[in-house]
Amino acid sequence: MNFKRIQWIFLFAFLVFDLVVAGSLFFQNRFTISNSNPNRQEMVLKEMKVDEISCKPLSNQQKLGYYIAGSRSGENDKLDSQTSKLHDQNYRFSSNTLVSTFDNPIKVDRHHPEQRLNRLVKNAHSIALGKEYHYDAQLSDYNTAVYTQRLAHQALDSTDGQLRFRINSNGAVTGYTQTYLENRRILRPEAPIISQQHAVTWLYKHNLIPNNSQVRWAKLTYTKLLVTNSHDQNVYVPTWVVEVRTKNADTVQHLRVNAFNSTIMKSSPDNVNMSSIDK
């Protein structure tokens, strides 16, 4: 096969990808919902208080966001190319995930593992491309310390770009799994997104926040919207993730709202069980 023909094949593949994305975004935007009336939101917040739903002050600031495309790095890609620098660990790739075990466990404070791990993550001989990850306390717990990549200065709420450190019962990190999102590019100019207050009141109006509960936090992230078949490119959108704890049952749930059009996402679109890989 000559080189010119290969060029045409790649050009055609990228054109197909762009058409698929453009079509999806067109239909998404047909149903875009703007921020509701601030006075109406204040009324809803009062209704929530009557229903014994507590939450911290919510911002009604309207920010800007992007549609962003990217692909998950794997063997023979950018993440793999950086592993030759790694020392004092054994690693392998499994389903485009780097799985590593340290030669010697690293002691951490289980309440604040980032105090030790931040230095480790920034060391290129310990973590490949570590400077692109930031600690996420809201995704972490006593058994796992989670670092995420950033898209447009917001956390990537996706298993496509995470560092997950395993913490054993002795408070020592034994290893980690790592995924990396590469080939990131903005698909269209920035556009307004709904506010934090709008996202929470929208969930309440759709009966997703039960009475006698607590909205513990609501943060803006980027979540996978769709997957295309063109070079495994994915599309990510700004998404409000809201954690709600039911006081009586003491159960916790994470609710997601598309920040462009207020569409409620039933669950994380790439809710992959990483535990089998972590072990």
CSV table of N, CA and C in Angstrom, one decimal, residues 66-229:
chain,number,residue,atom,x,y,z
A,66,TYR,N,-16.7,23.4,27.2
A,66,TYR,CA,-16.3,22.9,25.9
A,66,TYR,C,-16.8,21.5,25.7
A,67,TYR,N,-17.0,21.2,24.4
A,67,TYR,CA,-17.0,19.8,24.0
A,67,TYR,C,-15.5,19.4,23.7
A,68,ILE,N,-15.0,18.3,24.3
A,68,ILE,CA,-13.6,18.0,24.1
A,68,ILE,C,-13.5,16.5,23.7
A,69,ALA,N,-12.6,16.2,22.7
A,69,ALA,CA,-12.4,14.9,22.3
A,69,ALA,C,-11.1,14.4,22.8
A,70,GLY,N,-10.9,13.1,22.9
A,70,GLY,CA,-9.7,12.5,23.4
A,70,GLY,C,-9.7,11.0,23.2
A,71,SER,N,-8.6,10.3,23.4
A,71,SER,CA,-8.5,8.9,23.3
A,71,SER,C,-7.7,8.3,24.4
A,72,ARG,N,-8.1,7.1,24.9
A,72,ARG,CA,-7.4,6.5,26.0
A,72,ARG,C,-6.1,5.9,25.6
A,73,SER,N,-5.0,6.3,26.2
A,73,SER,CA,-3.7,5.8,25.9
A,73,SER,C,-3.5,4.3,26.3
A,74,GLY,N,-2.7,3.6,25.5
A,74,GLY,CA,-2.4,2.2,25.9
A,74,GLY,C,-1.0,1.8,25.5
A,75,GLU,N,-0.8,0.6,25.2
A,75,GLU,CA,0.5,0.1,24.8
A,75,GLU,C,0.9,0.7,23.5
A,76,ASN,N,2.1,1.1,23.4
A,76,ASN,CA,2.7,1.7,22.2
A,76,ASN,C,2.2,3.2,22.0
A,77,ASP,N,1.5,3.7,23.0
A,77,ASP,CA,1.0,5.1,23.0
A,77,ASP,C,1.9,5.9,23.9
A,78,LYS,N,1.4,7.2,24.2
A,78,LYS,CA,2.1,8.1,25.0
A,78,LYS,C,2.5,7.6,26.4
A,79,LEU,N,1.5,7.0,27.1
A,79,LEU,CA,1.7,6.5,28.4
A,79,LEU,C,2.8,5.4,28.4
A,80,ASP,N,2.7,4.5,27.5
A,80,ASP,CA,3.7,3.4,27.4
A,80,ASP,C,5.1,4.0,27.1
A,81,SER,N,5.2,5.0,26.3
A,81,SER,CA,6.5,5.6,26.0
A,81,SER,C,7.2,6.2,27.2
A,82,GLN,N,6.5,6.5,28.2
A,82,GLN,CA,7.1,7.1,29.4
A,82,GLN,C,7.4,6.1,30.5
A,83,THR,N,7.0,4.9,30.4
A,83,THR,CA,7.3,3.9,31.4
A,83,THR,C,8.7,3.5,31.5
A,84,SER,N,9.5,3.7,30.5
A,84,SER,CA,10.9,3.3,30.6
A,84,SER,C,11.7,4.1,31.7
A,85,LYS,N,11.1,5.2,32.1
A,85,LYS,CA,11.7,6.0,33.2
A,85,LYS,C,11.4,5.5,34.6
A,86,LEU,N,10.5,4.6,34.7
A,86,LEU,CA,10.0,4.2,36.0
A,86,LEU,C,11.0,3.3,36.7
A,87,HIS,N,11.2,3.5,38.0
A,87,HIS,CA,12.1,2.8,38.9
A,87,HIS,C,11.4,2.2,40.1
A,88,ASP,N,12.0,1.1,40.6
A,88,ASP,CA,11.5,0.5,41.9
A,88,ASP,C,10.1,0.0,41.9
A,89,GLN,N,9.7,-0.6,40.8
A,89,GLN,CA,8.3,-1.1,40.7
A,89,GLN,C,8.3,-2.1,39.5
A,90,ASN,N,7.3,-3.0,39.6
A,90,ASN,CA,7.0,-3.9,38.5
A,90,ASN,C,5.7,-3.5,37.8
A,91,TYR,N,5.6,-3.4,36.5
A,91,TYR,CA,4.4,-2.9,35.9
A,91,TYR,C,4.1,-3.7,34.6
A,92,ARG,N,2.8,-3.6,34.2
A,92,ARG,CA,2.3,-4.3,33.0
A,92,ARG,C,1.1,-3.5,32.5
A,93,PHE,N,0.7,-3.7,31.3
A,93,PHE,CA,-0.5,-3.2,30.8
A,93,PHE,C,-1.6,-4.2,30.7
A,94,SER,N,-2.9,-3.8,31.1
A,94,SER,CA,-4.0,-4.6,31.0
A,94,SER,C,-5.2,-3.8,30.6
A,95,SER,N,-5.7,-4.0,29.4
A,95,SER,CA,-6.9,-3.3,28.8
A,95,SER,C,-6.6,-1.8,28.9
A,96,ASN,N,-5.5,-1.4,28.3
A,96,ASN,CA,-5.1,0.0,28.2
A,96,ASN,C,-5.0,0.7,29.6
A,97,THR,N,-4.7,-0.1,30.6
A,97,THR,CA,-4.5,0.4,32.0
A,97,THR,C,-3.1,-0.1,32.5
A,98,LEU,N,-2.3,0.8,33.0
A,98,LEU,CA,-1.0,0.5,33.5
A,98,LEU,C,-1.2,0.0,35.0
A,99,VAL,N,-0.8,-1.2,35.3
A,99,VAL,CA,-0.9,-1.8,36.6
A,99,VAL,C,0.5,-2.0,37.2
A,100,SER,N,0.7,-1.3,38.3
A,100,SER,CA,2.1,-1.3,38.9
A,100,SER,C,2.1,-1.7,40.4
A,101,THR,N,3.1,-2.4,40.8
A,101,THR,CA,3.3,-2.8,42.2
A,101,THR,C,4.7,-2.3,42.6
A,102,PHE,N,4.7,-1.5,43.7
A,102,PHE,CA,6.0,-1.0,44.2
A,102,PHE,C,6.9,-2.1,44.8
A,103,ASP,N,8.2,-2.0,44.7
A,103,ASP,CA,9.1,-2.9,45.3
A,103,ASP,C,9.0,-2.8,46.8
A,104,ASN,N,8.8,-1.6,47.3
A,104,ASN,CA,8.7,-1.4,48.8
A,104,ASN,C,7.4,-0.5,49.0
A,105,PRO,N,6.5,-1.0,49.9
A,105,PRO,CA,5.3,-0.2,50.2
A,105,PRO,C,5.6,1.2,50.7
A,106,ILE,N,4.8,2.2,50.4
A,106,ILE,CA,5.1,3.6,50.9
A,106,ILE,C,4.0,3.9,51.9
A,107,LYS,N,4.5,4.3,53.1
A,107,LYS,CA,3.6,4.6,54.2
A,107,LYS,C,3.0,6.0,54.0
A,108,VAL,N,1.7,6.1,54.2
A,108,VAL,CA,0.9,7.4,54.1
A,108,VAL,C,0.0,7.5,55.3
A,109,ASP,N,-0.5,8.8,55.5
A,109,ASP,CA,-1.5,9.1,56.4
A,109,ASP,C,-2.9,8.8,55.7
A,110,ARG,N,-3.6,7.8,56.2
A,110,ARG,CA,-4.9,7.4,55.5
A,110,ARG,C,-5.9,8.5,55.4
A,111,HIS,N,-5.8,9.5,56.3
A,111,HIS,CA,-6.7,10.6,56.3
A,111,HIS,C,-6.3,11.7,55.2
A,112,HIS,N,-5.0,11.8,55.0
A,112,HIS,CA,-4.4,12.7,54.0
A,112,HIS,C,-3.3,12.1,53.3
A,113,PRO,N,-3.6,11.1,52.4
A,113,PRO,CA,-2.5,10.4,51.7
A,113,PRO,C,-1.8,11.3,50.7
A,114,GLU,N,-2.4,12.4,50.3
A,114,GLU,CA,-1.8,13.3,49.3
A,114,GLU,C,-0.6,14.0,49.9
A,115,GLN,N,-0.5,14.1,51.2
A,115,GLN,CA,0.7,14.8,51.8
A,115,GLN,C,2.0,14.1,51.4
A,116,ARG,N,1.9,12.8,51.2
A,116,ARG,CA,3.1,12.0,50.8
A,116,ARG,C,3.1,11.7,49.3
A,117,LEU,N,1.9,11.5,48.8
A,117,LEU,CA,1.8,11.0,47.4
A,117,LEU,C,2.0,12.2,46.4
A,118,ASN,N,1.7,13.4,46.8
A,118,ASN,CA,1.9,14.5,45.9
A,118,ASN,C,3.4,14.6,45.4
A,119,ARG,N,4.3,14.3,46.3
A,119,ARG,CA,5.7,14.3,45.9
A,119,ARG,C,6.0,13.1,44.9
A,120,LEU,N,5.4,12.0,45.3
A,120,LEU,CA,5.6,10.8,44.4
A,120,LEU,C,5.1,11.0,43.0
A,121,VAL,N,3.9,11.6,42.9
A,121,VAL,CA,3.3,11.8,41.6
A,121,VAL,C,4.1,12.7,40.7
A,122,LYS,N,4.7,13.7,41.3
A,122,LYS,CA,5.5,14.7,40.5
A,122,LYS,C,6.9,14.1,40.1
A,123,ASN,N,7.2,12.9,40.6
A,123,ASN,CA,8.5,12.3,40.3
A,123,ASN,C,8.4,11.4,39.0
A,124,ALA,N,9.0,11.8,37.9
A,124,ALA,CA,8.8,11.1,36.7
A,124,ALA,C,9.4,9.7,36.7
A,125,HIS,N,10.3,9.4,37.7
A,125,HIS,CA,10.8,8.0,37.9
A,125,HIS,C,9.9,7.2,38.7
A,126,SER,N,8.8,7.8,39.3
A,126,SER,CA,7.9,7.0,40.1
A,126,SER,C,6.5,6.9,39.4
A,127,ILE,N,6.1,8.0,38.7
A,127,ILE,CA,4.8,8.0,38.0
A,127,ILE,C,5.0,8.6,36.7
A,128,ALA,N,4.6,7.9,35.6
A,128,ALA,CA,4.7,8.5,34.3
A,128,ALA,C,3.6,9.6,34.1
A,129,LEU,N,4.1,10.7,33.5
A,129,LEU,CA,3.2,11.9,33.2
A,129,LEU,C,2.4,12.4,34.5
A,130,GLY,N,3.0,12.1,35.7
A,130,GLY,CA,2.3,12.4,36.9
A,130,GLY,C,1.9,13.9,37.1
A,131,LYS,N,2.7,14.8,36.5
A,131,LYS,CA,2.4,16.2,36.7
A,131,LYS,C,1.0,16.6,36.1
A,132,GLU,N,0.5,15.8,35.3
A,132,GLU,CA,-0.8,16.1,34.7
A,132,GLU,C,-2.0,15.6,35.6
A,133,TYR,N,-1.7,15.1,36.8
A,133,TYR,CA,-2.8,14.5,37.6
A,133,TYR,C,-2.9,15.4,38.9
A,134,HIS,N,-4.1,15.5,39.5
A,134,HIS,CA,-4.3,16.2,40.7
A,134,HIS,C,-5.1,15.3,41.7
A,135,TYR,N,-4.8,15.4,43.0
A,135,TYR,CA,-5.5,14.7,44.0
A,135,TYR,C,-7.0,15.1,44.1
A,136,ASP,N,-7.9,14.1,44.2
A,136,ASP,CA,-9.3,14.3,44.3
A,136,ASP,C,-9.8,13.6,45.6
A,137,ALA,N,-10.0,14.5,46.6
A,137,ALA,CA,-10.4,14.0,47.9
A,137,ALA,C,-11.8,13.3,47.9
A,138,GLN,N,-12.6,13.9,47.0
A,138,GLN,CA,-14.0,13.4,47.0
A,138,GLN,C,-14.2,12.0,46.3
A,139,LEU,N,-13.2,11.6,45.5
A,139,LEU,CA,-13.2,10.3,44.9
A,139,LEU,C,-12.4,9.3,45.8
A,140,SER,N,-11.6,9.8,46.7
A,140,SER,CA,-10.7,8.9,47.5
A,140,SER,C,-11.4,8.4,48.8
A,141,ASP,N,-10.9,7.3,49.3
A,141,ASP,CA,-11.3,6.8,50.6
A,141,ASP,C,-10.1,6.2,51.3
A,142,TYR,N,-10.4,5.5,52.4
A,142,TYR,CA,-9.3,4.9,53.2
A,142,TYR,C,-8.5,3.9,52.4
A,143,ASN,N,-9.1,3.2,51.5
A,143,ASN,CA,-8.5,2.2,50.7
A,143,ASN,C,-7.9,2.6,49.4
A,144,THR,N,-8.3,3.7,48.9
A,144,THR,CA,-7.8,4.2,47.6
A,144,THR,C,-7.6,5.7,47.5
A,145,ALA,N,-6.5,6.1,47.1
A,145,ALA,CA,-6.2,7.6,46.9
A,145,ALA,C,-6.3,7.8,45.4
A,146,VAL,N,-7.2,8.7,44.9
A,146,VAL,CA,-7.4,8.9,43.5
A,146,VAL,C,-6.9,10.3,43.0
A,147,TYR,N,-6.2,10.2,41.9
A,147,TYR,CA,-5.7,11.4,41.2
A,147,TYR,C,-6.4,11.4,39.9
A,148,THR,N,-6.8,12.6,39.4
A,148,THR,CA,-7.4,12.7,38.1
A,148,THR,C,-6.7,13.7,37.2
A,149,GLN,N,-6.8,13.4,35.9
A,149,GLN,CA,-6.4,14.4,34.9
A,149,GLN,C,-7.4,15.6,34.9
A,150,ARG,N,-7.0,16.7,34.2
A,150,ARG,CA,-7.8,17.8,34.1
A,150,ARG,C,-8.2,18.1,32.6
A,151,LEU,N,-9.4,18.5,32.4
A,151,LEU,CA,-9.9,19.0,31.1
A,151,LEU,C,-10.4,20.4,31.3
A,152,ALA,N,-9.9,21.4,30.6
A,152,ALA,CA,-10.3,22.8,30.7
A,152,ALA,C,-10.3,23.2,32.2
A,153,HIS,N,-9.3,22.8,33.0
A,153,HIS,CA,-9.1,23.1,34.4
A,153,HIS,C,-10.1,22.5,35.3
A,154,GLN,N,-10.8,21.4,34.9
A,154,GLN,CA,-11.8,20.7,35.7
A,154,GLN,C,-11.4,19.2,35.7
A,155,ALA,N,-11.7,18.6,36.8
A,155,ALA,CA,-11.4,17.2,37.0
A,155,ALA,C,-12.1,16.3,35.9
A,156,LEU,N,-11.4,15.3,35.4
A,156,LEU,CA,-11.9,14.3,34.5
A,156,LEU,C,-12.6,13.2,35.2
A,157,ASP,N,-14.0,13.2,35.2
A,157,ASP,CA,-14.8,12.2,35.9
A,157,ASP,C,-14.9,11.0,35.0
A,158,SER,N,-13.8,10.3,34.8
A,158,SER,CA,-13.8,9.2,33.9
A,158,SER,C,-12.7,8.3,34.2
A,159,THR,N,-12.9,7.0,34.0
A,159,THR,CA,-11.8,6.0,34.2
A,159,THR,C,-10.7,6.1,33.1
A,160,ASP,N,-10.9,7.0,32.2
A,160,ASP,CA,-10.0,7.2,31.1
A,160,ASP,C,-8.7,8.0,31.5
A,161,GLY,N,-8.8,8.7,32.7
A,161,GLY,CA,-7.7,9.5,33.1
A,161,GLY,C,-7.5,9.6,34.6
A,162,GLN,N,-7.2,8.4,35.2
A,162,GLN,CA,-7.1,8.4,36.7
A,162,GLN,C,-5.8,7.6,37.1
A,163,LEU,N,-5.3,8.1,38.3
A,163,LEU,CA,-4.3,7.3,39.1
A,163,LEU,C,-5.0,6.9,40.3
A,164,ARG,N,-4.9,5.6,40.6
A,164,ARG,CA,-5.6,5.0,41.7
A,164,ARG,C,-4.6,4.2,42.6
A,165,PHE,N,-4.2,4.8,43.7
A,165,PHE,CA,-3.2,4.1,44.6
A,165,PHE,C,-3.9,3.2,45.6
A,166,ARG,N,-3.4,2.0,45.7
A,166,ARG,CA,-4.0,1.0,46.7
A,166,ARG,C,-3.4,1.2,48.0
A,167,ILE,N,-4.2,1.4,49.1
A,167,ILE,CA,-3.7,1.6,50.5
A,167,ILE,C,-4.2,0.3,51.3
A,168,ASN,N,-3.2,-0.4,51.9
A,168,ASN,CA,-3.5,-1.6,52.6
A,168,ASN,C,-3.9,-1.2,54.0
A,169,SER,N,-4.3,-2.3,54.8
A,169,SER,CA,-4.8,-2.0,56.2
A,169,SER,C,-3.7,-1.4,57.1
A,170,ASN,N,-2.4,-1.5,56.7
A,170,ASN,CA,-1.4,-0.9,57.5
A,170,ASN,C,-1.1,0.5,57.1
A,171,GLY,N,-1.9,1.1,56.2
A,171,GLY,CA,-1.7,2.5,55.8
A,171,GLY,C,-0.5,2.6,54.9
A,172,ALA,N,-0.3,1.6,54.1
A,172,ALA,CA,0.9,1.7,53.1
A,172,ALA,C,0.3,1.5,51.7
A,173,VAL,N,0.9,2.3,50.8
A,173,VAL,CA,0.5,2.2,49.4
A,173,VAL,C,1.4,1.1,48.7
A,174,THR,N,0.7,0.1,48.2
A,174,THR,CA,1.4,-1.1,47.6
A,174,THR,C,1.6,-1.0,46.1
A,175,GLY,N,0.8,-0.1,45.5
A,175,GLY,CA,0.9,0.0,44.0
A,175,GLY,C,-0.2,0.9,43.5
A,176,TYR,N,-0.4,0.9,42.2
A,176,TYR,CA,-1.4,1.8,41.6
A,176,TYR,C,-1.8,1.3,40.2
A,177,THR,N,-3.0,1.8,39.8
A,177,THR,CA,-3.4,1.6,38.4
A,177,THR,C,-3.4,3.0,37.8
A,178,GLN,N,-3.1,3.1,36.5
A,178,GLN,CA,-3.1,4.4,35.8
A,178,GLN,C,-3.7,4.3,34.4
A,179,THR,N,-4.6,5.3,34.1
A,179,THR,CA,-5.1,5.4,32.7
A,179,THR,C,-4.8,6.9,32.3
A,180,TYR,N,-4.6,7.1,31.0
A,180,TYR,CA,-4.2,8.4,30.5
A,180,TYR,C,-5.0,8.8,29.3
A,181,LEU,N,-5.6,10.0,29.3
A,181,LEU,CA,-6.3,10.5,28.1
A,181,LEU,C,-5.4,11.3,27.3
A,182,GLU,N,-5.2,10.9,26.0
A,182,GLU,CA,-4.3,11.7,25.1
A,182,GLU,C,-5.0,12.2,23.9
A,183,ASN,N,-4.3,12.9,23.0
A,183,ASN,CA,-4.9,13.5,21.8
A,183,ASN,C,-6.1,14.3,22.1
A,184,ARG,N,-6.0,15.1,23.2
A,184,ARG,CA,-7.2,15.9,23.6
A,184,ARG,C,-7.3,17.1,22.7
A,185,ARG,N,-8.5,17.5,22.3
A,185,ARG,CA,-8.7,18.7,21.4
A,185,ARG,C,-10.1,19.2,21.6
A,186,ILE,N,-10.2,20.5,21.6
A,186,ILE,CA,-11.5,21.2,21.7
A,186,ILE,C,-12.3,21.1,20.4
A,187,LEU,N,-13.5,20.6,20.4
A,187,LEU,CA,-14.3,20.4,19.2
A,187,LEU,C,-15.1,21.6,18.7
A,188,ARG,N,-15.4,22.6,19.6
A,188,ARG,CA,-16.1,23.7,19.2
A,188,ARG,C,-15.9,24.8,20.2
A,189,PRO,N,-16.2,26.1,19.9
A,189,PRO,CA,-15.9,27.2,20.9
A,189,PRO,C,-16.7,27.0,22.2
A,190,GLU,N,-16.2,27.7,23.2
A,190,GLU,CA,-16.8,27.6,24.5
A,190,GLU,C,-18.2,28.1,24.5
A,191,ALA,N,-19.0,27.6,25.4
A,191,ALA,CA,-20.5,27.9,25.5
A,191,ALA,C,-20.9,27.9,26.9
A,192,PRO,N,-21.9,28.7,27.3
A,192,PRO,CA,-22.4,28.8,28.7
A,192,PRO,C,-22.9,27.5,29.2
A,193,ILE,N,-22.7,27.2,30.5
A,193,ILE,CA,-23.2,26.0,31.1
A,193,ILE,C,-24.1,26.5,32.3
A,194,ILE,N,-24.9,25.5,32.8
A,194,ILE,CA,-25.8,25.8,33.9
A,194,ILE,C,-25.0,26.0,35.2
A,195,SER,N,-25.6,26.7,36.2
A,195,SER,CA,-24.9,27.0,37.4
A,195,SER,C,-25.0,25.8,38.4
A,196,GLN,N,-24.2,25.8,39.4
A,196,GLN,CA,-24.2,24.8,40.5
A,196,GLN,C,-25.6,24.7,41.1
A,197,GLN,N,-26.2,25.9,41.4
A,197,GLN,CA,-27.5,26.0,42.0
A,197,GLN,C,-28.6,25.4,41.1
A,198,HIS,N,-28.5,25.7,39.8
A,198,HIS,CA,-29.4,25.2,38.8
A,198,HIS,C,-29.4,23.6,38.8
A,199,ALA,N,-28.2,23.1,38.8
A,199,ALA,CA,-28.0,21.6,38.7
A,199,ALA,C,-28.7,20.9,39.9
A,200,VAL,N,-28.5,21.5,41.1
A,200,VAL,CA,-29.0,20.9,42.3
A,200,VAL,C,-30.5,21.0,42.4
A,201,THR,N,-31.0,22.2,42.1
A,201,THR,CA,-32.5,22.4,42.1
A,201,THR,C,-33.2,21.6,41.0
A,202,TRP,N,-32.5,21.4,39.9
A,202,TRP,CA,-33.0,20.6,38.8
A,202,TRP,C,-33.2,19.1,39.2
A,203,LEU,N,-32.2,18.6,39.9
A,203,LEU,CA,-32.3,17.2,40.5
A,203,LEU,C,-33.4,17.1,41.4
A,204,TYR,N,-33.6,18.1,42.3
A,204,TYR,CA,-34.7,18.1,43.3
A,204,TYR,C,-36.0,18.1,42.6
A,205,LYS,N,-36.2,18.9,41.6
A,205,LYS,CA,-37.5,19.0,40.9
A,205,LYS,C,-37.8,17.7,40.1
A,206,HIS,N,-36.8,16.9,39.8
A,206,HIS,CA,-37.1,15.6,39.2
A,206,HIS,C,-37.1,14.5,40.2
A,207,ASN,N,-37.3,14.8,41.5
A,207,ASN,CA,-37.4,13.8,42.6
A,207,ASN,C,-36.3,12.9,42.7
A,208,LEU,N,-35.1,13.4,42.5
A,208,LEU,CA,-33.9,12.6,42.6
A,208,LEU,C,-33.2,12.8,43.9
A,209,ILE,N,-33.5,13.9,44.6
A,209,ILE,CA,-33.0,14.2,46.0
A,209,ILE,C,-34.1,13.9,47.0
A,210,PRO,N,-34.0,12.9,47.8
A,210,PRO,CA,-35.0,12.5,48.7
A,210,PRO,C,-35.1,13.5,49.9
A,211,ASN,N,-36.3,13.4,50.5
A,211,ASN,CA,-36.5,14.2,51.8
A,211,ASN,C,-35.5,13.7,52.8
A,212,ASN,N,-35.3,14.6,53.8
A,212,ASN,CA,-34.4,14.3,54.9
A,212,ASN,C,-33.0,13.7,54.4
A,213,SER,N,-32.4,14.5,53.6
A,213,SER,CA,-31.1,14.2,53.1
A,213,SER,C,-30.2,15.4,53.1
A,214,GLN,N,-28.9,15.1,52.7
A,214,GLN,CA,-27.9,16.2,52.7
A,214,GLN,C,-27.2,16.2,51.3
A,215,VAL,N,-27.2,17.4,50.7
A,215,VAL,CA,-26.3,17.6,49.5
A,215,VAL,C,-24.9,17.9,50.0
A,216,ARG,N,-24.0,16.9,50.0
A,216,ARG,CA,-22.7,17.1,50.6
A,216,ARG,C,-21.8,18.0,49.7
A,217,TRP,N,-21.8,17.8,48.4
A,217,TRP,CA,-21.1,18.7,47.5
A,217,TRP,C,-21.6,18.6,46.1
A,218,ALA,N,-21.3,19.6,45.3
A,218,ALA,CA,-21.6,19.6,43.9
A,218,ALA,C,-20.4,20.2,43.2
A,219,LYS,N,-19.8,19.4,42.3
A,219,LYS,CA,-18.6,19.9,41.6
A,219,LYS,C,-18.7,19.8,40.1
A,220,LEU,N,-18.0,20.7,39.4
A,220,LEU,CA,-18.0,20.6,37.9
A,220,LEU,C,-16.9,19.7,37.5
A,221,THR,N,-17.2,18.8,36.6
A,221,THR,CA,-16.2,17.9,36.0
A,221,THR,C,-16.4,17.7,34.5
A,222,TYR,N,-15.6,16.9,33.9
A,222,TYR,CA,-15.9,16.5,32.5
A,222,TYR,C,-16.1,15.0,32.5
A,223,THR,N,-17.2,14.6,31.8
A,223,THR,CA,-17.7,13.3,31.8
A,223,THR,C,-17.8,12.8,30.3
A,224,LYS,N,-17.6,11.5,30.1
A,224,LYS,CA,-17.7,11.0,28.8
A,224,LYS,C,-19.2,11.0,28.3
A,225,LEU,N,-19.4,11.6,27.1
A,225,LEU,CA,-20.7,11.8,26.6
A,225,LEU,C,-21.0,10.6,25.6
A,226,LEU,N,-20.1,10.4,24.7
A,226,LEU,CA,-20.2,9.3,23.7
A,226,LEU,C,-18.9,8.8,23.3
A,227,VAL,N,-18.9,7.6,22.7
A,227,VAL,CA,-17.8,6.9,22.2
A,227,VAL,C,-18.0,6.7,20.7
A,228,THR,N,-17.0,7.1,19.9
A,228,THR,CA,-17.1,6.8,18.4
A,228,THR,C,-16.1,5.7,18.0
A,229,ASN,N,-16.3,5.2,16.9
A,229,ASN,CA,-15.5,4.1,16.4
A,229,ASN,C,-14.3,4.6,15.6
